[in-house]
Coordinates of C-alpha atoms and ligand atoms in Angstrom, one line a residue:
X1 CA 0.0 0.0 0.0
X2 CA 3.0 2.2 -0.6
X3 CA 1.0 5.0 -2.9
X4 CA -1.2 5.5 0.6
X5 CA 1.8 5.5 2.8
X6 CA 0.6 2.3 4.8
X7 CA 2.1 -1.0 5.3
X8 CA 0.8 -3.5 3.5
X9 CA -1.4 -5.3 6.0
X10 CA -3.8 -2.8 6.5
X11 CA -7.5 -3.3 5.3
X12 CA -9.3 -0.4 7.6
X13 CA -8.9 3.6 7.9
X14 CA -10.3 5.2 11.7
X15 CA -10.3 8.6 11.7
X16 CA -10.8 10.8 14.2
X17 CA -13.0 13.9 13.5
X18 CA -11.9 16.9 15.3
X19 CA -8.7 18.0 14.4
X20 CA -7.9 15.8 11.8
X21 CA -11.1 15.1 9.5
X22 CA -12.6 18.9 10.4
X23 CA -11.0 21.9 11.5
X24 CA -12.9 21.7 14.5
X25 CA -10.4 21.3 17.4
X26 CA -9.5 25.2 17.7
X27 CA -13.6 25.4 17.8
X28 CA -13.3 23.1 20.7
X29 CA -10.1 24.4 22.7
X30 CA -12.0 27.9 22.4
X31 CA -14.9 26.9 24.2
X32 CA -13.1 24.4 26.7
X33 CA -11.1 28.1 27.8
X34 CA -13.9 30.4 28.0
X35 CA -16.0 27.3 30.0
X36 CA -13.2 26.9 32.7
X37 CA -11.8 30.5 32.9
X38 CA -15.4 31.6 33.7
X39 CA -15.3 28.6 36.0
X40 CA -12.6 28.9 37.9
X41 CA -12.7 32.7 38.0
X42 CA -16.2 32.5 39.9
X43 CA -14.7 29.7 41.8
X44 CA -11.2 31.4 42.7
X45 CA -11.2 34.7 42.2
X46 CA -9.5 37.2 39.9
X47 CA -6.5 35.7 41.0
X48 CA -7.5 32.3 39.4
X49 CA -4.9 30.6 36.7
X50 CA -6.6 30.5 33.7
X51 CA -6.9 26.9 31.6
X52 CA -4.1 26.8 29.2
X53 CA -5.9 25.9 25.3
X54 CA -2.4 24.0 24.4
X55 CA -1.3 22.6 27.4
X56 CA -4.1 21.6 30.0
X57 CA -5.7 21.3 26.6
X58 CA -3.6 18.4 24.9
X59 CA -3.2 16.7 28.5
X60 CA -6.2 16.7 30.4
X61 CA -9.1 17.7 27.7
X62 CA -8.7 16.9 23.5
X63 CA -10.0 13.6 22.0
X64 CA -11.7 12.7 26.0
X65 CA -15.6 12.5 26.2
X66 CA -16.8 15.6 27.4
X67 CA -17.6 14.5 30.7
X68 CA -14.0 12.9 30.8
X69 CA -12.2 16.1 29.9
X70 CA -14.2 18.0 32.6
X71 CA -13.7 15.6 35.5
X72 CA -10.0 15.3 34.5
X73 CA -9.1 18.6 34.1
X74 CA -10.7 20.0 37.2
X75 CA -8.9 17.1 39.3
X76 CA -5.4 18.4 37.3
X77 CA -6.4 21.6 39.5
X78 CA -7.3 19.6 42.8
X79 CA -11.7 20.1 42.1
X80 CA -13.9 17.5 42.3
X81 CA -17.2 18.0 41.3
X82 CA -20.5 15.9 41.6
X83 CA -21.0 14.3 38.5
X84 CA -25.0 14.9 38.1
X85 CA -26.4 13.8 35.1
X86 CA -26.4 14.4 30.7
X87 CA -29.4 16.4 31.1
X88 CA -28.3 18.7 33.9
X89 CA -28.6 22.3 32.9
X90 CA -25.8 24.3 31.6
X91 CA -25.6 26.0 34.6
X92 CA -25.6 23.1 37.0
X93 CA -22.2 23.1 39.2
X94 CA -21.6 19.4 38.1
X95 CA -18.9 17.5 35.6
X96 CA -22.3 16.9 33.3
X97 CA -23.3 20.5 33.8
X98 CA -20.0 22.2 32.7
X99 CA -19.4 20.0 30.2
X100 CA -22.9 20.7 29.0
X101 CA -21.9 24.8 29.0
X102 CA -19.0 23.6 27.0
X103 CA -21.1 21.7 24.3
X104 CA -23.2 25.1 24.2
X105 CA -20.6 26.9 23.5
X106 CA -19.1 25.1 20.9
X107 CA -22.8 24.3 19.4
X108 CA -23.3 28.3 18.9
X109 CA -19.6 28.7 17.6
X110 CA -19.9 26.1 14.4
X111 CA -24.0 27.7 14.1
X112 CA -21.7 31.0 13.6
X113 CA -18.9 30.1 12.2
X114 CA -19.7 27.0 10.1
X115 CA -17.1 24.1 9.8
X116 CA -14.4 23.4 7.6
X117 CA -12.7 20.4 6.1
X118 CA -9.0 19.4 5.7
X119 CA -9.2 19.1 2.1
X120 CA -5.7 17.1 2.3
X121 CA -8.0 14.7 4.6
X122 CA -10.9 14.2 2.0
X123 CA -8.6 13.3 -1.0
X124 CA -6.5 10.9 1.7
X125 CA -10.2 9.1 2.2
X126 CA -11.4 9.4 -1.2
X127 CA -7.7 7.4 -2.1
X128 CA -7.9 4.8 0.6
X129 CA -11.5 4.4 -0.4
X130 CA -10.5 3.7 -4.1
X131 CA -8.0 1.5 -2.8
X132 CA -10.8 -0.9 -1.6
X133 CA -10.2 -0.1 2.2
X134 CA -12.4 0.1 4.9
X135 CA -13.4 3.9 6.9
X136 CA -14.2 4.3 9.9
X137 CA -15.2 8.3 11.8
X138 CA -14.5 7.5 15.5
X139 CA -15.4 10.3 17.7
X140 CA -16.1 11.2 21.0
X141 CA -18.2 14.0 20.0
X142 CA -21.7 13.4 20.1
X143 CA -22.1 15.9 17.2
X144 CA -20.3 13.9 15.0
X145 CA -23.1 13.0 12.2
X146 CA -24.2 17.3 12.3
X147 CA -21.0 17.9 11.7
X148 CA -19.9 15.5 8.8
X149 CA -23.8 16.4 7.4
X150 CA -22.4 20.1 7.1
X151 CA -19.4 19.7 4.3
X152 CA -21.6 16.3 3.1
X153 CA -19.0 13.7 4.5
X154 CA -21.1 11.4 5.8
X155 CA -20.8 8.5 2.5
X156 CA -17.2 8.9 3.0
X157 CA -17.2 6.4 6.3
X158 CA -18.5 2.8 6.3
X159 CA -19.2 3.1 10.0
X160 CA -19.6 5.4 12.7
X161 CA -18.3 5.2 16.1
X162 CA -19.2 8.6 17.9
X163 CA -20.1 9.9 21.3
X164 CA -23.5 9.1 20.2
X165 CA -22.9 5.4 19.7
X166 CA -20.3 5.1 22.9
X167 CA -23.1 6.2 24.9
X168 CA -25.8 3.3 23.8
X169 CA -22.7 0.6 23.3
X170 CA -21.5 1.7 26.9
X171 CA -17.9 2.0 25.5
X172 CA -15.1 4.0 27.3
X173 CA -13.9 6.9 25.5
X174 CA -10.6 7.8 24.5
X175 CA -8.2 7.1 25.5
X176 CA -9.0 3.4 26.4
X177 CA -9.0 1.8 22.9
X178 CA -12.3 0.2 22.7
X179 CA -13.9 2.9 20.5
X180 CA -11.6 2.1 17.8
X181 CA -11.6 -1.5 18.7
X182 CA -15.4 -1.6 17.8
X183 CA -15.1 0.3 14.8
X184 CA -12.5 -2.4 13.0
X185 CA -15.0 -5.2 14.2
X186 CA -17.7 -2.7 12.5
X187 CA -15.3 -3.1 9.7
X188 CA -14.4 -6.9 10.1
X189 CA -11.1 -6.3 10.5
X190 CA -8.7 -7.1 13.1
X191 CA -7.4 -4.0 15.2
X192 CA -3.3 -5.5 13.2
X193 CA -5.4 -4.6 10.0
X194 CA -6.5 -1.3 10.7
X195 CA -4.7 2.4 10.8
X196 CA -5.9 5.0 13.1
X197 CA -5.3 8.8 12.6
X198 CA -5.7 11.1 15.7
X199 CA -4.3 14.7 16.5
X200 CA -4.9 14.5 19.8
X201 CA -2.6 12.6 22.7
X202 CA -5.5 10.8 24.6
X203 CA -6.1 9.2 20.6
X204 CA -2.3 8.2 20.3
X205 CA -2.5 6.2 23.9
X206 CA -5.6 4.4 22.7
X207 CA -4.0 3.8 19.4
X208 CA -1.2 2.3 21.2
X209 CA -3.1 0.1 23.8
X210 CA -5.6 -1.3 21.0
X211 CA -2.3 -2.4 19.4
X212 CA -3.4 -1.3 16.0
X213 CA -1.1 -2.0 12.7
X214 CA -0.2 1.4 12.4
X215 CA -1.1 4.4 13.8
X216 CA -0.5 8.0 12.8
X217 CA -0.2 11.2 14.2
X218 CA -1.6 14.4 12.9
X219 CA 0.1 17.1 13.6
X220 CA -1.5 20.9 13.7
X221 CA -0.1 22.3 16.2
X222 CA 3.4 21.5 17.0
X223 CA 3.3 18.6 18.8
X224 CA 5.3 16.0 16.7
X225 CA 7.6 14.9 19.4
X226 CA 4.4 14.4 21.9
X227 CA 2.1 12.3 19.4
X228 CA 5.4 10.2 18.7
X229 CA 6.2 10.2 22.4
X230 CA 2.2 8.5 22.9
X231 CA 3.0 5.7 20.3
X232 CA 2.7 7.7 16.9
X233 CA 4.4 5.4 14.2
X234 CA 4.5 8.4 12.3
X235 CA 3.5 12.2 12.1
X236 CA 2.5 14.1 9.4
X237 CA 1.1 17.6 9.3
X238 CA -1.5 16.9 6.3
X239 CA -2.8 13.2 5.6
X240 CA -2.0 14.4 1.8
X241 CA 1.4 14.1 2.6
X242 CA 0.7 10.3 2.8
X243 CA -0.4 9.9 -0.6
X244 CA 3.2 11.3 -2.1
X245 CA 5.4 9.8 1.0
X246 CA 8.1 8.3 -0.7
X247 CA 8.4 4.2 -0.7
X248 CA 5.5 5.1 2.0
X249 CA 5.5 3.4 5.4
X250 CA 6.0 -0.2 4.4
Ligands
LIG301 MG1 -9.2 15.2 17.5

């Protein structure tokens, strides 16, 4: 599979959405900050150190169910909130309730702003696709099918593993693997036979602890040496890079 910069074994394409299918994960750190600065500021004062979008981000927030980036983030700061439940109000002082601000936010920011694709992304799916592979969107965001209905996505993946489907499967996010794990069996493929491509670090661990044939790292924002520090087998800052990598991965 050399002209799709994969080693030969692999059957199966999971992509993440945010951050690597959509240029949604700047849409995402944005409303993580202005969640937990308001937060914390009400909680601590003026005085209060505000969540850092690349940092605390990467670490304790990007790729995680929401409720999982809340809970771990706040505990990164010493808080520990009750959990409450997915329909507490966005105002509620619970994990489920600032996470729910968050998804507000973020709702009312891709309403304004719209979403836009990696176009480098679509023509690496389109060429896997042609190549008679497998593809897989795996997401934790439970906005996943909105989002890929808005640039008309949605035929581009076989299957669709999202916050969504986590939920009614009872699967642990990332970045335990099973997501992705249930997205290859989707695909009737082996997790050996399949490829994941993530941006974020929490992606990369479960890309690592799966023990998927390959997995790579996507890298918008500087990060190389972290996503190959979580298990990246390689990094590239476009997918379309793939497509002209020369001799490819294998
Ligand atoms: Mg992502």
């Amino acid at each position: 599979m050399k002209e799709l910069g994969l080693p030969p074994e692999i059957l199966a394409c999971l992509f993440d959405l945010d951050g690597v299918v959509t240029k949604t994960a700047v849409v995402h750190a944005a409303a993580w900050k202005e969640t937990f600065d308001a937060f914390l500021r009400e909680r601590e004062g003026a005085g209060y150190r505000p969540f850092d979008s690349a940092a605390d981000y990467d670490e304790y927030v990007d790729g995680r169910p929401r409720a999982d980036g809340v809970r771990t983030f706040l505990a990164s700061r010493g808080i520990e909130l009750p959990e409450g439940t997915p329909d507490d109000p966005p105002d509620a002082q619970t994990v489920n309730g600032v996470g729910n601000r968050k998804n507000q936010l973020v709702l009312e920011k891709i309403r304004t702003e719209g979403v836009q694709p990696y176009d480098g992304t679509l023509r690496y799916i389109e060429a896997v696709r042609a190549a008679g592979l497998k593809t897989a969107i795996v997401s934790s965001s439970a906005n996943t099918l909105d989002v890929l209905r808005s640039i008309d996505a949605e035929h581009l993946f076989d299957t669709r593993i999202d916050g969504v489907v986590a939920r009614e499967r009872a699967l642990p996010g990332k970045p335990h693997p099973d997501t992705f794990l249930a997205a290859a069996r989707d695909l009737g493929v082996t997790a050996e036979q399949a490829t994941v491509f993530e941006d974020a670090l929490a992606g990369m661990d479960a890309g690592r602890s799966g023990h998927f044939g390959y997995v790579v790292g996507v890298d918008r924002v500087g990060q190389s040496d972290a996503l190959y520090a979580h298990g990246a087998d390689v990094v590239v800052k476009d997918l379309a890079e793939l497509l002209t990598a020369p001799g490819g991965a294998a």
